[in-house]
């Protein structure tokens, strides 16, 4: 990933800020299936924290919310 001005300068990508920390979201509601699906791929797997730039605290809360939503059948365990 080189900068256009000089081939010797390397530009690093900007670190993504946590969506939940920015918006001061303390609790993740497992009943909000549309919001939870943003953090899952088409197969139903949870994206890693680097993908969306979520901090470790909110990644754990998100994983627990997804697991509760799966048990309540709001989100599928796997896609067909």
Short mmCIF file of C-alpha atoms in Angstrom, two decimals:
data_model
loop_
_atom_site.label_atom_id
_atom_site.label_comp_id
_atom_site.label_asym_id
_atom_site.label_seq_id
_atom_site.Cartn_x
_atom_site.Cartn_y
_atom_site.Cartn_z
CA UNK A 1 0.00 0.00 0.00
CA UNK A 2 2.05 2.83 -1.32
CA UNK A 3 1.28 6.50 -1.42
CA UNK A 4 0.92 8.07 -4.87
CA UNK A 5 3.35 10.92 -4.13
CA UNK A 6 6.46 8.93 -3.34
CA UNK A 7 7.01 5.22 -3.77
CA UNK A 8 9.28 5.13 -0.69
CA UNK A 9 6.55 6.29 1.69
CA UNK A 10 4.23 3.61 3.02
CA UNK A 11 0.76 4.68 4.12
CA UNK A 12 -0.92 2.54 6.72
CA UNK A 13 -4.70 2.13 6.74
CA UNK A 14 -6.54 4.06 9.43
CA UNK A 15 -7.67 2.01 12.41
CA UNK A 16 -11.43 1.59 12.53
CA UNK A 17 -13.11 2.93 15.62
CA UNK A 18 -15.59 0.81 17.53
CA UNK A 19 -19.15 1.56 16.38
CA UNK A 20 -20.53 0.89 19.85
CA UNK A 21 -17.98 3.08 21.65
CA UNK A 22 -18.54 5.97 19.24
CA UNK A 23 -22.31 5.89 19.70
CA UNK A 24 -22.04 5.06 23.43
CA UNK A 25 -24.08 1.87 23.12
CA UNK A 26 -23.78 -0.06 26.38
CA UNK A 27 -26.18 -2.94 25.73
CA UNK A 28 -26.67 -4.87 22.50
CA UNK A 29 -30.26 -6.01 22.10
CA UNK A 30 -30.52 -9.58 20.81
CA UNK A 31 -34.07 -8.88 19.55
CA UNK A 32 -32.78 -6.43 16.92
CA UNK A 33 -32.08 -9.06 14.25
CA UNK A 34 -31.43 -6.58 11.43
CA UNK A 35 -28.69 -4.86 13.41
CA UNK A 36 -27.12 -8.14 14.50
CA UNK A 37 -27.01 -9.48 10.94
CA UNK A 38 -24.64 -6.66 9.98
CA UNK A 39 -21.96 -8.44 12.00
CA UNK A 40 -22.58 -11.89 10.47
CA UNK A 41 -21.70 -13.26 7.05
CA UNK A 42 -24.10 -15.02 4.69
CA UNK A 43 -23.27 -18.40 6.23
CA UNK A 44 -24.30 -17.20 9.69
CA UNK A 45 -20.79 -16.91 11.11
CA UNK A 46 -19.77 -14.01 13.33
CA UNK A 47 -17.29 -11.65 11.68
CA UNK A 48 -13.95 -11.19 13.45
CA UNK A 49 -13.45 -7.90 15.31
CA UNK A 50 -10.96 -6.59 12.74
CA UNK A 51 -13.58 -6.69 10.01
CA UNK A 52 -15.75 -3.98 11.60
CA UNK A 53 -13.21 -2.57 14.05
CA UNK A 54 -15.11 -3.55 17.18
CA UNK A 55 -13.29 -3.49 20.53
CA UNK A 56 -12.92 -6.69 22.56
CA UNK A 57 -15.57 -5.71 25.12
CA UNK A 58 -18.26 -5.12 22.51
CA UNK A 59 -17.22 -8.16 20.47
CA UNK A 60 -17.99 -10.33 23.52
CA UNK A 61 -21.34 -8.59 24.06
CA UNK A 62 -22.16 -8.97 20.36
CA UNK A 63 -21.27 -12.67 20.38
CA UNK A 64 -23.54 -13.26 23.38
CA UNK A 65 -26.38 -11.33 21.71
CA UNK A 66 -25.99 -13.37 18.51
CA UNK A 67 -26.03 -16.61 20.50
CA UNK A 68 -29.23 -15.55 22.30
CA UNK A 69 -30.81 -14.53 18.99
CA UNK A 70 -29.94 -17.94 17.52
CA UNK A 71 -31.57 -19.73 20.45
CA UNK A 72 -34.70 -17.57 20.10
CA UNK A 73 -34.73 -18.39 16.32
CA UNK A 74 -34.39 -14.72 15.31
CA UNK A 75 -31.15 -15.45 13.46
CA UNK A 76 -30.34 -18.81 11.83
CA UNK A 77 -27.50 -20.98 13.10
CA UNK A 78 -26.40 -21.73 9.52
CA UNK A 79 -27.62 -20.69 6.09
CA UNK A 80 -29.06 -23.25 3.73
#
